[in-house]
mmCIF file of C-alpha atoms in Angstrom:
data_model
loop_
_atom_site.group_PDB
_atom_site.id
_atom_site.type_symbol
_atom_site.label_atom_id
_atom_site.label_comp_id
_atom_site.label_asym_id
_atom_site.label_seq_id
_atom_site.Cartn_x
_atom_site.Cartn_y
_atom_site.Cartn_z
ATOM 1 C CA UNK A 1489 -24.687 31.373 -22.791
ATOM 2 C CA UNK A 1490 -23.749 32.728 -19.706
ATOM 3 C CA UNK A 1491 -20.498 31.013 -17.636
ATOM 4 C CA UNK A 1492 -20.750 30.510 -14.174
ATOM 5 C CA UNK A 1493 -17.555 27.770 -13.834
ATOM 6 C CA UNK A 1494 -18.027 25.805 -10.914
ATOM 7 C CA UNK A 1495 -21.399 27.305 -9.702
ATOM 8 C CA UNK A 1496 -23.575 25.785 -12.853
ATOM 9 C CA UNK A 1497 -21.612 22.142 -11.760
ATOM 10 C CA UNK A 1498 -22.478 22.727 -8.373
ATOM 11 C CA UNK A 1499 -26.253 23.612 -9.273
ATOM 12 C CA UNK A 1500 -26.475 20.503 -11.780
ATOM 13 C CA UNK A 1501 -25.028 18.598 -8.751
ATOM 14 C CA UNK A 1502 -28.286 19.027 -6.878
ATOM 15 C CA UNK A 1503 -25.789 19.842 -4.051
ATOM 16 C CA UNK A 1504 -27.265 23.223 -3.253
ATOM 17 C CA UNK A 1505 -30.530 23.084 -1.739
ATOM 18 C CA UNK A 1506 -32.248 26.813 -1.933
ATOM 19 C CA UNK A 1507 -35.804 26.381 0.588
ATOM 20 C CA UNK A 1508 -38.759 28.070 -0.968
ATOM 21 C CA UNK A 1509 -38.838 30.496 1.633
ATOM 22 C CA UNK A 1510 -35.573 31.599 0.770
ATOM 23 C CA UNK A 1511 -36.149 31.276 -2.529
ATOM 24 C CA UNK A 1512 -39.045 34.116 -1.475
ATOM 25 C CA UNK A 1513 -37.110 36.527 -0.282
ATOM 26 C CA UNK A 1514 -34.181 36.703 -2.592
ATOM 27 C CA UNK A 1515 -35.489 39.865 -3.856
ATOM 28 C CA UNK A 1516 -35.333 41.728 -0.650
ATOM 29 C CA UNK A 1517 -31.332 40.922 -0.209
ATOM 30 C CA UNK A 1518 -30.641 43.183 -2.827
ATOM 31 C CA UNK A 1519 -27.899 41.011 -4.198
ATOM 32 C CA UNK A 1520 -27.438 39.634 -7.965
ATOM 33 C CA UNK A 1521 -27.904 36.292 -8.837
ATOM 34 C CA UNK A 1522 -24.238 34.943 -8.816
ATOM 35 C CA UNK A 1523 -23.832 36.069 -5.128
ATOM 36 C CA UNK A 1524 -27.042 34.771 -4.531
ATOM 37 C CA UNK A 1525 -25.752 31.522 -5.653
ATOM 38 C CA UNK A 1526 -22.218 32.234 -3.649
ATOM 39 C CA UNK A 1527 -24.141 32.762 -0.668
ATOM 40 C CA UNK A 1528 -26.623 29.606 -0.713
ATOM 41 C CA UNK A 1529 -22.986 27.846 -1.371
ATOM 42 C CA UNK A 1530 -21.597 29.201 2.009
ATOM 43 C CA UNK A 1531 -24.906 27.980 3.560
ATOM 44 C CA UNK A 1532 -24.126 24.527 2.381
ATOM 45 C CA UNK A 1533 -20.855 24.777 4.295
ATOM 46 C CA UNK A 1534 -21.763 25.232 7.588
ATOM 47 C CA UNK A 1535 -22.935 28.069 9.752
ATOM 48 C CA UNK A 1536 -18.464 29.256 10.185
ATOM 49 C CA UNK A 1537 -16.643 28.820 7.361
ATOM 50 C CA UNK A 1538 -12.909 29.426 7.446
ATOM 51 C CA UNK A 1539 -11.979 32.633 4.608
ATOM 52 C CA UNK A 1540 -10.069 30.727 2.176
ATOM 53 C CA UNK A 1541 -10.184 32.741 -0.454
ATOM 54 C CA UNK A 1542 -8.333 31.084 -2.925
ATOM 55 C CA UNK A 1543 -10.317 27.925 -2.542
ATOM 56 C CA UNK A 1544 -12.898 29.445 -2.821
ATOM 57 C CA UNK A 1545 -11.804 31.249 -6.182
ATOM 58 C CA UNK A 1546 -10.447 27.641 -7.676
ATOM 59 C CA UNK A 1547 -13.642 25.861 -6.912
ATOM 60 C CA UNK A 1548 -15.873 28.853 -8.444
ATOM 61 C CA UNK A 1549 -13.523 28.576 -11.292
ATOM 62 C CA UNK A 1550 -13.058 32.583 -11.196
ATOM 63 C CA UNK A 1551 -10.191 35.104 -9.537
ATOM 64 C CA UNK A 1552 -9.766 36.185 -6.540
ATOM 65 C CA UNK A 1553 -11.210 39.858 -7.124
ATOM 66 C CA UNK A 1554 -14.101 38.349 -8.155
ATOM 67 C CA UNK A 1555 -15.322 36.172 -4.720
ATOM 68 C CA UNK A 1556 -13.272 39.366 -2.792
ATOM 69 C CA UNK A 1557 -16.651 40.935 -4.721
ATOM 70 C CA UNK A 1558 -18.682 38.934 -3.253
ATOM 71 C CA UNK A 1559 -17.676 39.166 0.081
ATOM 72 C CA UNK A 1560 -17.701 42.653 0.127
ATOM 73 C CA UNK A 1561 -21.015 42.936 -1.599
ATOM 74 C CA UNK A 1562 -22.786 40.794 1.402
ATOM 75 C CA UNK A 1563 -21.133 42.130 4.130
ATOM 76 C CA UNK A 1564 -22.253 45.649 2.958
ATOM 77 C CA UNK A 1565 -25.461 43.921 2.917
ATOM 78 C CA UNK A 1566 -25.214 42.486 6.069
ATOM 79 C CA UNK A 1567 -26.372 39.255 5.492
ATOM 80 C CA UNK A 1568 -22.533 38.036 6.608
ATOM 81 C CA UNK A 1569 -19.728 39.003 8.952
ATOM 82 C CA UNK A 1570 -15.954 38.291 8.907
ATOM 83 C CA UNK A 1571 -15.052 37.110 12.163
ATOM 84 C CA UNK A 1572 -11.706 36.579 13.578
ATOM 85 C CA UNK A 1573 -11.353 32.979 15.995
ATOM 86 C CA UNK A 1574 -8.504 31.831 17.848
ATOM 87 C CA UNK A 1575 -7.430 28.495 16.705
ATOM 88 C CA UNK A 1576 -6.229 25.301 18.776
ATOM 89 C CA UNK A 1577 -2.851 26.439 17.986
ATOM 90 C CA UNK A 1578 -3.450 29.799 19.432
ATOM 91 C CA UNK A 1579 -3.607 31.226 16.066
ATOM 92 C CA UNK A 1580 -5.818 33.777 14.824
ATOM 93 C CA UNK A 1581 -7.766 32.707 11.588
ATOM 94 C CA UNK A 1582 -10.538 34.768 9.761
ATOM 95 C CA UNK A 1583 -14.271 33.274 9.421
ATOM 96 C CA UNK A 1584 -17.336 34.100 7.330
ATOM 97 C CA UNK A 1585 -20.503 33.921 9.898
ATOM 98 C CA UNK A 1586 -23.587 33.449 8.696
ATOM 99 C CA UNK A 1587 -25.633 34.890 11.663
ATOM 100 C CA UNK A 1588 -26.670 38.239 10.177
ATOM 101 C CA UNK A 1589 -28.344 36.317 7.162
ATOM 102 C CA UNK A 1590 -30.153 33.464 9.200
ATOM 103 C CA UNK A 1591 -31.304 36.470 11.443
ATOM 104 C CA UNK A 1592 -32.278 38.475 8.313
ATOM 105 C CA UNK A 1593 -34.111 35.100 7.117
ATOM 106 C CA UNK A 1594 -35.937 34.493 10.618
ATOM 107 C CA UNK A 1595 -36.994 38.426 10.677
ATOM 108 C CA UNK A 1596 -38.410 37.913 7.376
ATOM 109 C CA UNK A 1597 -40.427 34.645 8.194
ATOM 110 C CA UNK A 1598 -41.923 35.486 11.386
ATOM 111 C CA UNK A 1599 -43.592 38.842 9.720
ATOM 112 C CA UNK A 1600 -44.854 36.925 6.944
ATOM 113 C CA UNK A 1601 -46.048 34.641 9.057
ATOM 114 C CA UNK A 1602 -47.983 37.472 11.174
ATOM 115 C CA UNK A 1603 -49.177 39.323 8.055
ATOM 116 C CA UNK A 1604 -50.905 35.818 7.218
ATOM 117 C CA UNK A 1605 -52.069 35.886 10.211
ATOM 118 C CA UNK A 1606 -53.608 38.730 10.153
ATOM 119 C CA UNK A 1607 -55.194 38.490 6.980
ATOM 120 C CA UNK A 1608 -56.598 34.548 7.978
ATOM 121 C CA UNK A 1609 -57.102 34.126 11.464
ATOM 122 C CA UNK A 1610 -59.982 31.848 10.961
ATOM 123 C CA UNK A 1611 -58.336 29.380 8.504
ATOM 124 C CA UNK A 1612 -55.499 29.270 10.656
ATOM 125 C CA UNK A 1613 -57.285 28.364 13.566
ATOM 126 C CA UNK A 1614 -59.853 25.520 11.689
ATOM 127 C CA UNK A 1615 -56.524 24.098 10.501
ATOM 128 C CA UNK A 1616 -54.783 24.199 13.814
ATOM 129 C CA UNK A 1617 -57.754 22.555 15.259
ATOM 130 C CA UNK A 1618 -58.638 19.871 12.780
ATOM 131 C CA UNK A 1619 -54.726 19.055 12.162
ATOM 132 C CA UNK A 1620 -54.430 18.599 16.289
ATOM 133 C CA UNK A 1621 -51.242 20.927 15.969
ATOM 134 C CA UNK A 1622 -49.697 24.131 15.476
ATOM 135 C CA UNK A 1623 -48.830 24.765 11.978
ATOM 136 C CA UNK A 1624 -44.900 24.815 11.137
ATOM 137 C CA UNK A 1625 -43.585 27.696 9.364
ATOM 138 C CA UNK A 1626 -43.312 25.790 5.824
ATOM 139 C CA UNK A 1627 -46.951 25.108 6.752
ATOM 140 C CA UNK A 1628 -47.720 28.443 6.621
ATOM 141 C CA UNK A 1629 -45.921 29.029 3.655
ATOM 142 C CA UNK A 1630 -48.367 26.509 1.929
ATOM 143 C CA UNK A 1631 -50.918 28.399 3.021
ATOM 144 C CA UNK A 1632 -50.322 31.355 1.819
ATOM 145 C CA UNK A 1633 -49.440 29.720 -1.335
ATOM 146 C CA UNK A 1634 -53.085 29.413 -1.140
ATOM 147 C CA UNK A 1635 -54.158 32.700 -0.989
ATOM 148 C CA UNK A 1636 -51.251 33.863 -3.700
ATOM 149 C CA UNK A 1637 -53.343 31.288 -6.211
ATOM 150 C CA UNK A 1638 -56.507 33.361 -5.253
ATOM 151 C CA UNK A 1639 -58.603 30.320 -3.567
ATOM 152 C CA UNK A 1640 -60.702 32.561 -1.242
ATOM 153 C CA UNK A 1641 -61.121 31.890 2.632
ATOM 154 C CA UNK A 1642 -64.664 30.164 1.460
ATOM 155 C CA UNK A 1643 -62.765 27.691 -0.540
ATOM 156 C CA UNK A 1644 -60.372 26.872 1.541
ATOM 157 C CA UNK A 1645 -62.783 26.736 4.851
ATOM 158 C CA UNK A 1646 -64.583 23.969 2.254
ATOM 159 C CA UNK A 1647 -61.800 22.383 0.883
ATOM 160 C CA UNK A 1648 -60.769 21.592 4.866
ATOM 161 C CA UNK A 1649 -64.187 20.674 5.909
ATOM 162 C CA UNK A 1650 -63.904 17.860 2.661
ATOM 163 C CA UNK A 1651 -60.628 16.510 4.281
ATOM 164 C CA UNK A 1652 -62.187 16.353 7.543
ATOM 165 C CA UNK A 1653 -65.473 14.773 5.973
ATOM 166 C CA UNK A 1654 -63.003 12.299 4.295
ATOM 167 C CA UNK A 1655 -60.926 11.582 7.037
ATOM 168 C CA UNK A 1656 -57.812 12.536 5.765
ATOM 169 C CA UNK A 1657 -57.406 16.158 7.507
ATOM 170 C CA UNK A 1658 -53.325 16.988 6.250
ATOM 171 C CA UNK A 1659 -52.510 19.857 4.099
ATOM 172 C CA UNK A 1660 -51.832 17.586 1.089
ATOM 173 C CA UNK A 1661 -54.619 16.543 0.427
ATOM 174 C CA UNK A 1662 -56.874 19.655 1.208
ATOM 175 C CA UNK A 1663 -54.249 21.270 -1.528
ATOM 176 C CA UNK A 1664 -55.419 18.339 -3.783
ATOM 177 C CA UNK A 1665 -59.199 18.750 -3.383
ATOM 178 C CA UNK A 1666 -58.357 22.508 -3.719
ATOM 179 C CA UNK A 1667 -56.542 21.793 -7.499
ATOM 180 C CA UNK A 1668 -59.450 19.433 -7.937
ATOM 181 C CA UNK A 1669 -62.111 21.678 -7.639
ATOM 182 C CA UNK A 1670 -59.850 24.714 -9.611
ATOM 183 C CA UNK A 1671 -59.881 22.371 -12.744
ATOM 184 C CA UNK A 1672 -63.761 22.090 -12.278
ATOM 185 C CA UNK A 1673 -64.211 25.867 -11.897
ATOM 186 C CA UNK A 1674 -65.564 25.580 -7.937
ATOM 187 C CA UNK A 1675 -65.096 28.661 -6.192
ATOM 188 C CA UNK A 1676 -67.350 29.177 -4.079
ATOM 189 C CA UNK A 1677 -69.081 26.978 -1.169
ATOM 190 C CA UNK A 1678 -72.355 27.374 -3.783
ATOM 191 C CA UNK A 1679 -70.222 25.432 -6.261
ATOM 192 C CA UNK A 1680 -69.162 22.709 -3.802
ATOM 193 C CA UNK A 1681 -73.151 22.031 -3.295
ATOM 194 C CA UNK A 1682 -73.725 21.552 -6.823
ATOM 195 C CA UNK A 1683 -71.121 19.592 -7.648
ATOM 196 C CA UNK A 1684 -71.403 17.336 -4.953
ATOM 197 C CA UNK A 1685 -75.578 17.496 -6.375
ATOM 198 C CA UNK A 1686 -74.584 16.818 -9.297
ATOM 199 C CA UNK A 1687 -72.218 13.672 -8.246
ATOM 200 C CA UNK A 1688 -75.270 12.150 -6.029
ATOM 201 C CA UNK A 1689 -77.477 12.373 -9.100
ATOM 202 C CA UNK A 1690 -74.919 10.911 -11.439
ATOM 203 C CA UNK A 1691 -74.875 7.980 -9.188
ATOM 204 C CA UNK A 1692 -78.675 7.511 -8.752
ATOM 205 C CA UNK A 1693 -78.963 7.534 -12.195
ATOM 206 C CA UNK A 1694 -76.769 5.164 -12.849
ATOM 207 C CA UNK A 1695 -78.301 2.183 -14.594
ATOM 208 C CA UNK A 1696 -77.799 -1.110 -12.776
ATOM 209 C CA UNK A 1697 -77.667 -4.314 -15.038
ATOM 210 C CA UNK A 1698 -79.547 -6.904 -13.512
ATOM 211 C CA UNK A 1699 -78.741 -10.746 -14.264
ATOM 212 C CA UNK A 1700 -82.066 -11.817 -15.818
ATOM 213 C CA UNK A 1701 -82.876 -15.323 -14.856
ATOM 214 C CA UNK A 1702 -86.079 -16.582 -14.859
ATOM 215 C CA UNK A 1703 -85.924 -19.539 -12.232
ATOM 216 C CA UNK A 1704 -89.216 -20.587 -13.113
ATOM 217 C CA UNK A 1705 -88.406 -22.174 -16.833
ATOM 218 C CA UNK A 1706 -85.298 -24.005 -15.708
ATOM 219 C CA UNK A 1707 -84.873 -26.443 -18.093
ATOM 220 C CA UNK A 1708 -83.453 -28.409 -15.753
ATOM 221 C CA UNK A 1709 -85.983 -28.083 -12.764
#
């Protein structure tokens, strides 16, 4: 079993939160794992976090060489830069900025964004529309979540239109109705009218018992 010390606490901890969008491009740092982990830490701390080395090295429960590592590793990266701030007490103290990695991050988002985009206009714009709003980023990210799960722009156009229909137009629930109709095998807007075909005819068939009462031989009339 592999030892991380205080980084396998601080996971169980729930107090590093890693977004999914980071979580996305952690391939495209070109870091390992542990300074993955050492980096989502310094996150946690703030946007300027005073280079304390050895605090750092006590609460990862490893030496010194070893965060120097990852230091190094992510400045050579760029994805952090050692900065050097004058104090209240007119004394100079080092700092680990996280600008180059939040720029990195934004960089990253904004041309995934566009490549959806790109790729989707028209969804994008029926949702935009029938939401009333512009779609957030994370939005986006759902989206395309979409499309990674191969649900074609049919499906989804569908899926949106059945929200709307419904009266509950929010991304939740089309992503519901779009699991819903994945479990039925519906993939097409073909398969959405025979479903729904099928449904009306279930329900016309459906035999209604009828209170038989003949009023006519009341006993009591």
């Amino acid at each position: 079993m592999m030892k991380y010390g205080k980084v396998v606490e601080l996971v169980k901890e729930k107090s590093i939160v890693i977004p999914m969008y980071i979580y996305r491009i952690f391939p495209k740092l070109e870091i390992n794992l542990e300074t993955f982990i050492f980096l989502m830490y310094l996150t946690s701390k703030g946007d300027m976090l005073l280079l304390d080395v050895k605090k750092l090295s006590e609460e990862f429960s490893c030496d010194i060489k070893k965060i120097m590592g990852y230091i190094s590793l992510l400045q050579e990266k760029k994805l952090i830069e050692l900065k050097v701030v004058k104090n209240d007490k007119n004394i100079m103290e080092e700092y680990i900025s996280l600008d180059f990695f939040y720029e990195k991050v934004s960089i990253n988002l904004i041309e995934n964004i566009n490549e959806v985009k790109e790729d989707n206009t028209n969804i994008f714009e029926i949702l935009e529309r029938e939401l009333g709003k512009q779609l957030t980023p994370i939005e986006y990210e759902i989206v395309k979540a979409w499309k990674e799960s191969n649900y074609t722009d049919e499906i989804i156009k569908e899926a949106i239109k059945e929200a709307v229909y419904n009266g509950v137009a929010n991304l939740r629930y089309i992503d519901k109705i779009l699991y819903e109709w994945a479990k039925k095998n519906i993939k097409t807007k073909e398969d959405v009218e025979k479903n729904k075909k099928e449904f009306r005819e279930k329900e016309k068939n459906k035999k209604i018992d009828v209170f038989d009462y003949d009023w006519m031989e009341d006993e009591d009339a």
